Amino acid sequence: MKIELVRPSKFSAVVRKFASGGALGPTPVLAGHEANDPLAILLTNYLLWESTPAQAGEALEKIARIVVDVNELRVMLEREVIETIGEKYPFVEERARRLRATFNDIFRRQHRTSLDHLRGLSRKDQRAYVEGLAEIPPFVAGRTLLVAFENPAPILDDTSVELLHREGAVDGTATTAEVAAWIGKNHRQEELPRVHFALDAMNRAALKSAAKPNSKETVKEGMKFREAYLARHDGFRAAIEAERAKEERAKQEAIEAEARAIEARRLEEIAREEERIRQKREAEEARVRAKVEREAARIAAIAQREADRIAREEAKVRAEQERVEKQLEREALARKRAEDAEKRRLQVEAERRKKAEIAKKIAEKKAALAKKLAAKKALADAKKAKALAAKQAAQLKAAKAKEAKQAALAKKLAAKKLAAEKKLAAKKLAAEKIAAQKLKLKQAELAKRALAKRALAKRALAKRDLAKRNLAKRDLAKKSAAAKSAKKVVKKAAKPTATKITRKTAKKAAKKAAKPTAKKSATSATKKVSNKATKQVSAGKAKTNARAASKSRGRRR
């Protein structure tokens, strides 16, 4: 059957009975610390745990006379902390041990003795951190969270649990941590201060039996409540420790049996490994012996090969000596033959040089004679060429002057023709404009008579007018293009060449280029005229070249 550690109905009755209103008592801090310093508040709550506010205030004054800040309590020995607080303080040894353990845990986690970093954390993280500190009682953790961080948590000590047990709200086997966990689980966070005030009122009511509220009898009565709680739980703890020791012994026996089995397997493995090593060593020795034998055979074979090689080298040396002797004999014979050949070559070379000197003298005489003849001939040819060049220059100058006159004349004719064409085009355009104006007036009269067809008539008139203008522009563009092409032909004909173009041919080409025909466009006429002019120019060049060639042949003859 499951035991109910906390009886909810009776617990609620106790809370209703003592929760008549109240407030959290003052929380003084160590001198030199701010009132909201979490670490100083933690120290004060440690002194209030299983004690009274008066005793806590006296202890703080004693500590302030000895230490400067809370961190000095962490570095003190446990005995020094006990002497600082006071040896007659309730549960001072346990209090000093837990205090040092909590402060050292904070330093180990943060590398400094401070709880300021908890201000930026969530309520859940704050509660997890504070309640997880080493050996911190639920009373100290809950009161620190409420005062320092305004984070309500269960505030409960052993005295309160003992009084709840006497009220019948808590089972005798329930511990302070279990009851605190039950309160936190079954009450909303905003209800926790009310529960704390009720439990605090219950504690004060139980201590009213003393003569004075803050006298030593009150302290002793409070200590009796906790000692009763600890005495009742000592038996439970002894049974639990015995059961735990039994389980530990069973575990130890199992571990030892497993260790013996492992040791046996290890020894077997060692034996197998030694046998394997022995076999491996024997195989290695056999392999070494075979290797030594092979090495000896190899050395013997090497020695035999070396002896054979030495014999071959000696035979080779002897053969080389014989070859060198024969080579020396052949070289001596070759040197003698070479000396004889050199003597014969020197004799032949001397004869050849003598003949070459004689031939050179003869050639020098011939060259001097030929040079004189060539100089005379070159002088005569230069005179003839100079006279011919002067004659040709005079003829070319006359031809250029004639061509320039013809080009100027053709240019004047083309300019007159272009001016006449422009006048004709202007007259035609003026006539077209007049006709268009007359047509517009006539159409305006018709529009007045027929109002219903006015818009349509206007559009038709505009289209017709635009078409006529475009036609007139195209005719004018064609005429100007024909004039330009004729002008180009005249310019080409006016260039200085050796050809002779008559005035009649130039006039005919200009007239044909200027005449607009209905069947042929101005572009085709211009092309024909330019092609004809080009042909005439090329024919004139050919005739001029033929005349010049015949004249040069006559001069040469």
Coordinates of C-alpha atoms in Angstrom, one line a residue:
M1 CA 0.0 0.0 0.0
K2 CA 1.3 3.4 -1.0
I3 CA 1.9 5.8 1.9
E4 CA 0.6 9.3 1.4
L5 CA 3.4 11.6 2.6
V6 CA 1.3 14.8 2.8
R7 CA -2.4 14.8 3.5
P8 CA -3.8 17.6 1.3
S9 CA -7.0 18.2 3.3
K10 CA -5.3 18.5 6.7
F11 CA -2.5 20.6 5.1
S12 CA -5.1 23.0 3.7
A13 CA -6.8 23.1 7.1
V14 CA -3.5 24.1 8.8
V15 CA -2.9 26.8 6.1
R16 CA -6.4 28.2 6.6
K17 CA -6.0 28.1 10.4
F18 CA -2.8 30.1 10.5
A19 CA -3.0 32.2 7.3
S20 CA -4.8 35.1 9.0
G21 CA -2.5 37.6 7.3
G22 CA 1.1 38.4 7.7
A23 CA 4.2 39.6 5.9
L24 CA 7.7 38.5 5.3
G25 CA 10.0 39.6 8.1
P26 CA 13.0 42.0 7.5
T27 CA 16.1 40.5 5.9
P28 CA 19.2 42.4 7.2
V29 CA 22.5 42.0 5.3
L30 CA 26.1 42.0 6.2
A31 CA 27.6 45.5 6.6
G32 CA 29.4 46.6 3.4
H33 CA 26.9 44.9 1.1
E34 CA 23.8 46.4 -0.6
A35 CA 20.4 45.5 0.7
N36 CA 19.5 43.7 -2.6
D37 CA 22.8 41.8 -2.9
P38 CA 21.8 38.1 -3.6
L39 CA 24.9 36.7 -1.9
A40 CA 24.4 38.7 1.3
I41 CA 20.7 37.7 1.4
L42 CA 21.8 34.1 1.0
L43 CA 24.1 34.4 4.1
T44 CA 21.3 36.0 6.1
N45 CA 18.9 33.2 5.2
Y46 CA 21.5 30.7 6.3
L47 CA 21.5 32.4 9.7
L48 CA 17.7 32.5 9.8
W49 CA 17.4 28.8 9.0
E50 CA 16.4 26.8 12.2
S51 CA 17.0 30.0 14.2
T52 CA 15.3 33.4 15.1
P53 CA 15.7 36.9 13.5
A54 CA 17.3 38.1 16.8
Q55 CA 19.9 35.4 16.7
A56 CA 20.6 36.1 13.0
G57 CA 21.1 39.8 13.7
E58 CA 23.6 39.1 16.5
A59 CA 25.5 36.7 14.3
L60 CA 25.6 39.2 11.4
E61 CA 27.1 41.8 13.8
K62 CA 29.8 39.3 14.9
I63 CA 30.7 38.4 11.3
A64 CA 30.9 42.1 10.3
R65 CA 33.5 42.6 13.1
I66 CA 35.7 39.9 11.6
V67 CA 35.2 39.8 7.8
V68 CA 35.0 42.4 5.2
D69 CA 32.7 40.6 2.7
V70 CA 31.0 37.2 2.2
N71 CA 33.8 35.7 0.2
E72 CA 36.1 35.6 3.3
L73 CA 33.7 33.0 4.9
R74 CA 34.3 30.8 1.8
V75 CA 38.1 30.8 2.3
M76 CA 37.9 30.3 6.0
L77 CA 38.2 26.9 7.7
E78 CA 35.1 25.3 9.0
R79 CA 36.3 25.8 12.6
E80 CA 37.0 29.5 11.9
V81 CA 33.4 29.9 10.6
I82 CA 32.0 28.2 13.7
E83 CA 34.0 30.6 16.0
T84 CA 32.9 33.6 13.9
I85 CA 29.2 32.8 14.1
G86 CA 29.4 31.6 17.8
E87 CA 29.7 28.1 19.1
K88 CA 26.4 28.3 21.0
Y89 CA 24.4 29.2 17.8
P90 CA 21.8 26.5 17.0
F91 CA 23.2 23.7 14.8
V92 CA 26.3 25.8 14.2
E93 CA 28.6 22.9 12.9
E94 CA 26.0 21.8 10.3
R95 CA 25.3 25.4 9.4
A96 CA 29.0 26.2 8.9
R97 CA 29.6 23.0 6.8
R98 CA 26.6 23.7 4.5
L99 CA 27.5 27.4 4.2
R100 CA 31.0 26.7 3.0
A101 CA 29.9 24.0 0.7
T102 CA 27.3 26.3 -0.9
F103 CA 29.8 29.2 -1.3
N104 CA 32.5 27.0 -2.8
D105 CA 29.9 25.5 -5.3
I106 CA 29.1 29.1 -6.4
F107 CA 32.8 29.9 -6.9
R108 CA 33.4 26.6 -8.7
R109 CA 30.6 27.4 -11.2
Q110 CA 31.2 31.2 -11.7
H111 CA 34.9 31.5 -10.8
R112 CA 33.8 34.2 -8.4
T113 CA 31.6 34.4 -5.3
S114 CA 28.5 36.2 -6.7
L115 CA 24.9 35.6 -7.8
D116 CA 24.4 38.8 -9.8
H117 CA 24.3 36.8 -13.1
L118 CA 21.0 35.3 -12.0
R119 CA 19.2 38.6 -12.4
G120 CA 19.1 38.2 -16.2
L121 CA 17.8 34.6 -16.2
S122 CA 14.3 33.3 -16.3
R123 CA 12.5 32.3 -13.1
K124 CA 12.8 28.7 -14.0
D125 CA 16.6 29.0 -14.5
Q126 CA 17.0 31.0 -11.3
R127 CA 15.1 28.4 -9.2
A128 CA 17.1 25.5 -10.8
Y129 CA 20.4 27.2 -10.1
V130 CA 19.7 28.1 -6.5
E131 CA 18.0 24.9 -5.5
G132 CA 20.9 23.0 -7.2
L133 CA 23.6 24.5 -5.0
A134 CA 25.6 22.1 -2.9
E135 CA 23.9 21.2 0.5
I136 CA 21.5 24.2 0.5
P137 CA 18.4 23.6 2.6
P138 CA 14.9 24.2 1.0
F139 CA 14.3 27.0 3.5
V140 CA 17.4 29.0 2.4
A141 CA 16.8 28.3 -1.3
G142 CA 13.2 29.4 -1.2
R143 CA 13.7 32.5 0.9
T144 CA 16.6 33.6 -1.2
L145 CA 14.6 33.3 -4.4
L146 CA 11.7 35.2 -2.9
V147 CA 13.7 38.1 -1.3
A148 CA 16.5 38.5 -3.8
F149 CA 14.7 37.8 -7.1
E150 CA 11.0 38.1 -6.2
N151 CA 10.6 34.5 -7.4
P152 CA 8.2 32.7 -5.0
A153 CA 9.3 29.2 -4.0
P154 CA 8.5 26.8 -1.1
I155 CA 10.1 28.0 2.2
L156 CA 10.2 25.1 4.6
D157 CA 12.6 23.8 7.4
D158 CA 12.7 20.7 9.6
T159 CA 10.8 22.4 12.5
S160 CA 7.8 23.2 10.2
V161 CA 7.8 19.6 9.0
E162 CA 7.8 18.3 12.6
L163 CA 4.9 20.7 13.6
L164 CA 2.9 19.6 10.5
H165 CA 3.5 16.0 11.5
R166 CA 2.1 16.7 15.0
E167 CA -0.9 18.4 13.3
G168 CA -1.4 15.2 11.3
A169 CA -0.9 16.9 7.9
V170 CA 2.4 15.1 7.1
D171 CA 3.4 11.4 7.5
G172 CA 6.2 10.6 9.9
T173 CA 8.5 9.3 7.1
A174 CA 8.2 12.4 5.0
T175 CA 11.4 14.5 4.7
T176 CA 11.7 18.3 4.4
A177 CA 12.7 18.1 0.7
E178 CA 9.8 15.8 -0.1
V179 CA 7.3 18.1 1.6
A180 CA 8.8 21.2 -0.1
A181 CA 8.5 19.4 -3.5
W182 CA 4.9 18.6 -2.7
I183 CA 4.1 22.2 -1.8
G184 CA 5.7 23.5 -5.0
K185 CA 3.9 21.0 -7.2
N186 CA 0.4 21.4 -5.7
H187 CA 0.3 25.2 -5.2
R188 CA 0.4 28.0 -7.7
Q189 CA 3.3 30.3 -7.5
E190 CA 1.2 33.2 -6.2
E191 CA -0.1 31.0 -3.4
L192 CA 3.4 30.1 -2.1
P193 CA 3.9 33.3 0.0
R194 CA 0.5 32.7 1.8
V195 CA 1.6 29.1 2.6
H196 CA 4.9 30.4 4.0
F197 CA 3.2 33.0 6.1
A198 CA 0.9 30.2 7.5
L199 CA 3.8 27.9 8.3
D200 CA 5.7 30.8 9.9
A201 CA 2.7 31.6 12.1
M202 CA 2.4 28.0 13.1
N203 CA 6.1 28.0 14.2
R204 CA 5.6 31.2 16.3
A205 CA 2.4 29.7 17.9
A206 CA 4.3 26.6 18.8
L207 CA 7.1 28.7 20.4
K208 CA 4.7 30.8 22.6
S209 CA 5.1 28.3 25.5
A210 CA 8.4 30.1 26.3
A211 CA 8.3 33.0 28.8
K212 CA 9.9 35.5 26.4
P213 CA 9.6 35.4 22.7
N214 CA 13.3 35.9 22.0
S215 CA 14.7 34.2 25.1
K216 CA 17.0 31.2 25.3
E217 CA 14.1 29.0 26.2
T218 CA 12.5 29.8 22.8
V219 CA 15.6 28.8 21.0
K220 CA 15.9 25.5 23.0
E221 CA 12.2 24.7 22.3
G222 CA 12.8 25.3 18.5
M223 CA 15.9 23.0 18.7
K224 CA 13.8 20.3 20.4
F225 CA 11.3 20.3 17.5
R226 CA 14.2 19.7 14.9
E227 CA 15.9 17.2 17.2
A228 CA 12.6 15.2 17.3
Y229 CA 12.4 15.3 13.5
L230 CA 16.1 14.2 13.2
A231 CA 15.6 11.4 15.8
R232 CA 12.5 10.1 14.1
H233 CA 14.3 10.0 10.7
D234 CA 17.5 8.5 12.2
G235 CA 15.8 5.1 12.3
F236 CA 14.6 5.4 8.7
R237 CA 18.1 6.5 7.6
A238 CA 19.7 3.5 9.4
A239 CA 17.3 1.1 7.6
I240 CA 17.9 2.8 4.4
E241 CA 21.7 2.7 4.9
A242 CA 21.5 -1.0 5.8
E243 CA 19.6 -1.8 2.7
R244 CA 21.9 0.4 0.6
A245 CA 24.9 -1.4 2.2
K246 CA 23.3 -4.8 1.4
E247 CA 22.8 -3.7 -2.2
E248 CA 26.4 -2.4 -2.4
R249 CA 27.7 -5.8 -1.0
A250 CA 25.7 -7.7 -3.6
K251 CA 27.0 -5.4 -6.3
Q252 CA 30.5 -5.8 -5.0
E253 CA 30.2 -9.6 -5.0
A254 CA 28.9 -9.5 -8.6
I255 CA 31.8 -7.2 -9.6
E256 CA 34.3 -9.5 -7.9
A257 CA 32.8 -12.6 -9.7
E258 CA 32.9 -10.8 -13.0
A259 CA 36.5 -9.8 -12.2
R260 CA 37.4 -13.4 -11.4
A261 CA 35.8 -14.6 -14.7
I262 CA 37.6 -11.8 -16.6
E263 CA 40.9 -12.8 -14.9
A264 CA 40.4 -16.4 -15.9
R265 CA 39.7 -15.4 -19.5
R266 CA 42.7 -13.2 -19.4
L267 CA 45.0 -16.0 -18.2
E268 CA 43.6 -18.3 -20.9
E269 CA 44.2 -15.6 -23.4
I270 CA 47.8 -15.1 -22.1
A271 CA 48.4 -18.9 -22.4
R272 CA 47.1 -18.9 -26.0
E273 CA 49.2 -15.8 -26.7
E274 CA 52.3 -17.4 -25.3
E275 CA 51.8 -20.6 -27.4
R276 CA 51.2 -18.5 -30.5
I277 CA 54.4 -16.5 -29.7
R278 CA 56.4 -19.8 -29.2
Q279 CA 55.2 -21.1 -32.6
K280 CA 55.9 -17.8 -34.2
R281 CA 59.4 -17.8 -32.7
E282 CA 60.1 -21.3 -34.0
A283 CA 58.9 -20.4 -37.4
E284 CA 61.0 -17.3 -37.3
E285 CA 64.1 -19.3 -36.3
A286 CA 63.5 -21.7 -39.2
R287 CA 63.0 -18.8 -41.6
V288 CA 66.3 -17.3 -40.3
R289 CA 68.2 -20.5 -40.8
A290 CA 66.8 -20.9 -44.3
K291 CA 67.8 -17.3 -45.0
V292 CA 71.3 -17.9 -43.7
E293 CA 71.7 -20.9 -45.9
R294 CA 70.4 -19.0 -48.9
E295 CA 72.8 -16.1 -48.1
A296 CA 75.8 -18.5 -47.9
A297 CA 74.9 -20.0 -51.3
R298 CA 74.4 -16.5 -52.7
I299 CA 77.8 -15.4 -51.4
A300 CA 79.5 -18.4 -52.9
A301 CA 77.8 -17.8 -56.3
I302 CA 78.9 -14.1 -56.1
A303 CA 82.5 -15.2 -55.4
Q304 CA 82.5 -17.5 -58.4
R305 CA 81.0 -14.8 -60.6
E306 CA 83.7 -12.4 -59.3
A307 CA 86.5 -14.8 -60.2
D308 CA 85.0 -15.3 -63.7
R309 CA 84.7 -11.6 -64.1
I310 CA 88.4 -11.0 -63.1
A311 CA 89.5 -13.7 -65.6
R312 CA 87.4 -12.0 -68.3
E313 CA 88.9 -8.6 -67.4
E314 CA 92.5 -9.9 -67.6
A315 CA 91.8 -11.4 -71.1
K316 CA 90.2 -8.2 -72.1
V317 CA 93.2 -6.2 -70.9
R318 CA 95.6 -8.4 -72.9
A319 CA 93.5 -8.0 -76.0
E320 CA 93.4 -4.3 -75.5
Q321 CA 97.2 -4.1 -75.3
E322 CA 97.5 -6.0 -78.5
R323 CA 95.0 -3.8 -80.2
V324 CA 96.8 -0.7 -79.0
E325 CA 100.1 -1.9 -80.4
K326 CA 98.6 -2.6 -83.8
Q327 CA 96.9 0.8 -83.7
L328 CA 100.2 2.5 -83.0
E329 CA 101.8 0.8 -86.0
R330 CA 98.9 1.8 -88.3
E331 CA 99.0 5.4 -87.0
A332 CA 102.8 5.6 -87.8
L333 CA 102.2 4.3 -91.3
A334 CA 99.3 6.7 -91.8
R335 CA 101.4 9.7 -90.6
K336 CA 104.2 8.8 -93.1
R337 CA 101.6 8.6 -95.9
A338 CA 100.1 11.9 -94.8
E339 CA 103.4 13.7 -94.8
D340 CA 104.1 12.5 -98.4
A341 CA 100.6 13.6 -99.5
E342 CA 101.1 17.0 -97.8
K343 CA 104.4 17.5 -99.7
R344 CA 102.7 16.7 -103.0
R345 CA 99.7 19.0 -102.1
L346 CA 102.1 21.9 -101.3
Q347 CA 103.8 21.5 -104.7
V348 CA 100.4 21.5 -106.5
E349 CA 99.2 24.4 -104.5
A350 CA 102.3 26.5 -105.4
E351 CA 101.8 25.8 -109.1
R352 CA 98.0 26.7 -108.8
R353 CA 98.8 30.0 -107.1
K354 CA 101.2 31.0 -109.8
K355 CA 98.7 30.3 -112.5
A356 CA 96.0 32.2 -110.6
E357 CA 98.2 35.3 -110.3
I358 CA 98.8 35.2 -114.1
A359 CA 95.0 34.8 -114.8
K360 CA 94.2 37.6 -112.3
K361 CA 96.5 40.1 -114.1
I362 CA 94.9 39.3 -117.4
A363 CA 91.4 39.7 -116.0
E364 CA 92.3 43.1 -114.4
K365 CA 93.4 44.4 -117.8
K366 CA 90.2 43.2 -119.5
A367 CA 88.1 44.7 -116.8
A368 CA 89.7 48.1 -117.1
L369 CA 89.1 48.1 -120.9
A370 CA 85.5 47.1 -120.4
K371 CA 85.0 49.8 -117.8
K372 CA 86.1 52.5 -120.2
L373 CA 83.8 51.3 -123.0
A374 CA 80.8 51.1 -120.6
A375 CA 81.4 54.7 -119.3
K376 CA 81.4 56.0 -122.9
K377 CA 78.2 54.1 -123.7
A378 CA 76.4 55.2 -120.5
L379 CA 77.2 58.9 -121.2
A380 CA 75.7 58.6 -124.7
D381 CA 72.6 56.8 -123.3
A382 CA 72.1 59.4 -120.6
K383 CA 72.1 62.2 -123.1
K384 CA 69.5 60.4 -125.3
A385 CA 67.3 59.6 -122.2
K386 CA 67.4 63.2 -121.0
A387 CA 66.3 64.6 -124.4
L388 CA 63.5 62.0 -124.6
A389 CA 62.3 62.8 -121.1
A390 CA 62.1 66.5 -121.8
K391 CA 60.1 65.9 -125.0
Q392 CA 57.6 63.6 -123.1
A393 CA 57.2 66.1 -120.3
A394 CA 56.3 68.9 -122.8
Q395 CA 53.7 66.6 -124.4
L396 CA 52.2 65.6 -121.0
K397 CA 52.0 69.3 -120.0
A398 CA 50.1 70.2 -123.2
A399 CA 47.7 67.3 -122.7
K400 CA 47.1 68.3 -119.1
A401 CA 46.3 71.9 -120.1
K402 CA 43.9 70.7 -122.8
E403 CA 42.1 68.3 -120.4
A404 CA 41.8 71.1 -117.8
K405 CA 40.0 73.3 -120.3
Q406 CA 37.7 70.5 -121.3
A407 CA 36.8 69.8 -117.6
A408 CA 36.1 73.5 -116.9
L409 CA 33.8 73.6 -119.9
A410 CA 31.9 70.4 -118.8
K411 CA 31.5 71.8 -115.3
K412 CA 29.9 75.0 -116.6
L413 CA 27.5 73.1 -118.7
A414 CA 26.5 70.8 -115.8
A415 CA 26.0 73.8 -113.5
K416 CA 23.7 75.5 -116.1
K417 CA 21.7 72.3 -116.6
L418 CA 21.3 71.8 -112.8
A419 CA 20.1 75.4 -112.4
A420 CA 17.5 74.9 -115.2
E421 CA 16.3 71.7 -113.6
K422 CA 15.9 73.4 -110.2
K423 CA 13.8 76.3 -111.8
L424 CA 11.7 73.7 -113.5
A425 CA 11.1 71.8 -110.4
A426 CA 10.3 74.9 -108.4
K427 CA 7.7 75.9 -111.1
K428 CA 6.2 72.5 -111.0
L429 CA 6.0 72.5 -107.2
A430 CA 4.3 76.0 -107.2
A431 CA 1.8 74.8 -109.8
E432 CA 1.0 71.8 -107.7
K433 CA 0.6 74.0 -104.7
I434 CA -1.8 76.3 -106.6
A435 CA -3.8 73.3 -107.8
A436 CA -3.9 71.9 -104.3
Q437 CA -5.2 75.2 -103.0
K438 CA -7.9 75.3 -105.7
L439 CA -8.9 71.8 -104.8
K440 CA -9.1 72.7 -101.1
L441 CA -11.4 75.6 -101.9
K442 CA -13.6 73.5 -104.1
Q443 CA -13.8 70.8 -101.4
A444 CA -14.6 73.4 -98.8
E445 CA -17.6 74.6 -100.9
L446 CA -18.7 71.0 -101.4
A447 CA -18.4 70.4 -97.6
K448 CA -20.6 73.4 -96.9
R449 CA -23.3 71.9 -99.2
A450 CA -23.0 68.4 -97.7
L451 CA -22.7 68.7 -93.9
A452 CA -23.4 65.0 -93.4
K453 CA -20.3 63.9 -95.4
R454 CA -18.0 66.5 -94.0
A455 CA -15.7 64.3 -91.9
L456 CA -15.3 61.7 -94.6
A457 CA -14.5 64.3 -97.3
K458 CA -11.8 65.9 -95.0
R459 CA -10.1 62.6 -94.5
A460 CA -10.1 61.8 -98.2
L461 CA -8.8 65.3 -99.1
A462 CA -6.0 65.0 -96.5
K463 CA -4.9 61.6 -97.8
R464 CA -4.9 62.8 -101.4
D465 CA -2.9 65.8 -100.5
L466 CA -0.3 63.8 -98.6
A467 CA 0.1 61.4 -101.6
K468 CA 0.6 64.3 -104.0
R469 CA 3.2 65.8 -101.7
N470 CA 5.0 62.6 -101.4
L471 CA 4.9 62.1 -105.2
A472 CA 6.3 65.6 -105.7
K473 CA 9.1 65.0 -103.2
R474 CA 10.0 61.7 -104.9
D475 CA 10.2 63.3 -108.3
L476 CA 12.3 66.1 -106.9
A477 CA 14.6 63.5 -105.2
K478 CA 15.0 61.6 -108.5
K479 CA 15.9 64.7 -110.4
S480 CA 18.4 65.8 -107.8
A481 CA 20.0 62.4 -107.8
A482 CA 20.3 62.4 -111.6
A483 CA 21.9 65.9 -111.4
K484 CA 24.4 64.7 -108.8
S485 CA 25.3 61.6 -110.9
A486 CA 25.9 63.8 -113.9
K487 CA 28.1 66.1 -111.9
K488 CA 30.2 63.2 -110.8
V489 CA 30.6 62.0 -114.4
V490 CA 31.7 65.5 -115.3
K491 CA 34.2 65.6 -112.5
K492 CA 35.6 62.2 -113.5
A493 CA 35.9 63.4 -117.1
A494 CA 37.7 66.5 -115.9
K495 CA 40.6 64.6 -114.2
P496 CA 44.1 65.0 -115.9
T497 CA 44.7 61.9 -118.0
A498 CA 46.5 61.1 -121.2
T499 CA 43.1 60.6 -123.0
K500 CA 41.3 63.0 -125.4
I501 CA 37.5 63.4 -124.9
T502 CA 35.8 65.7 -127.3
R503 CA 33.4 68.5 -126.3
K504 CA 30.6 66.8 -128.3
T505 CA 30.9 63.5 -126.3
A506 CA 30.9 65.4 -122.9
K507 CA 27.8 67.5 -124.0
K508 CA 26.0 64.3 -125.2
A509 CA 26.7 62.6 -121.9
A510 CA 25.5 65.6 -119.8
K511 CA 22.3 65.9 -121.9
K512 CA 21.5 62.3 -121.7
A513 CA 22.1 62.3 -117.9
A514 CA 19.9 65.4 -117.5
K515 CA 16.9 64.1 -119.6
P516 CA 14.2 62.5 -117.4
T517 CA 12.4 59.7 -119.2
A518 CA 9.1 58.1 -118.2
K519 CA 10.3 54.5 -118.9
K520 CA 13.9 54.7 -117.4
S521 CA 14.7 56.0 -113.9
A522 CA 17.3 58.6 -113.2
T523 CA 19.5 56.0 -111.4
S524 CA 19.8 53.7 -114.5
A525 CA 20.5 56.6 -116.8
T526 CA 23.3 57.8 -114.5
K527 CA 24.8 54.4 -114.4
K528 CA 24.8 54.1 -118.2
V529 CA 26.3 57.5 -118.7
S530 CA 29.1 56.7 -116.1
N531 CA 29.7 53.3 -117.7
K532 CA 30.0 54.9 -121.2
A533 CA 32.3 57.6 -119.9
T534 CA 34.5 55.0 -118.2
K535 CA 34.7 53.0 -121.4
Q536 CA 35.7 56.1 -123.4
V537 CA 38.3 57.0 -120.8
S538 CA 39.8 53.5 -120.9
A539 CA 39.8 53.5 -124.7
G540 CA 41.6 56.9 -124.7
K541 CA 44.2 55.5 -122.3
A542 CA 44.8 52.5 -124.5
K543 CA 45.3 54.7 -127.6
T544 CA 47.7 57.0 -125.7
N545 CA 49.7 54.0 -124.4
A546 CA 49.9 52.6 -127.9
R547 CA 51.2 55.9 -129.4
A548 CA 53.8 56.2 -126.6
A549 CA 55.0 52.6 -127.2
S550 CA 55.3 53.2 -131.0
K551 CA 57.2 56.4 -130.4
S552 CA 59.7 54.7 -128.0
R553 CA 60.3 51.9 -130.4
G554 CA 61.0 54.4 -133.2
R555 CA 63.5 56.2 -131.0
R556 CA 65.3 53.0 -130.1
R557 CA 65.6 52.1 -133.8

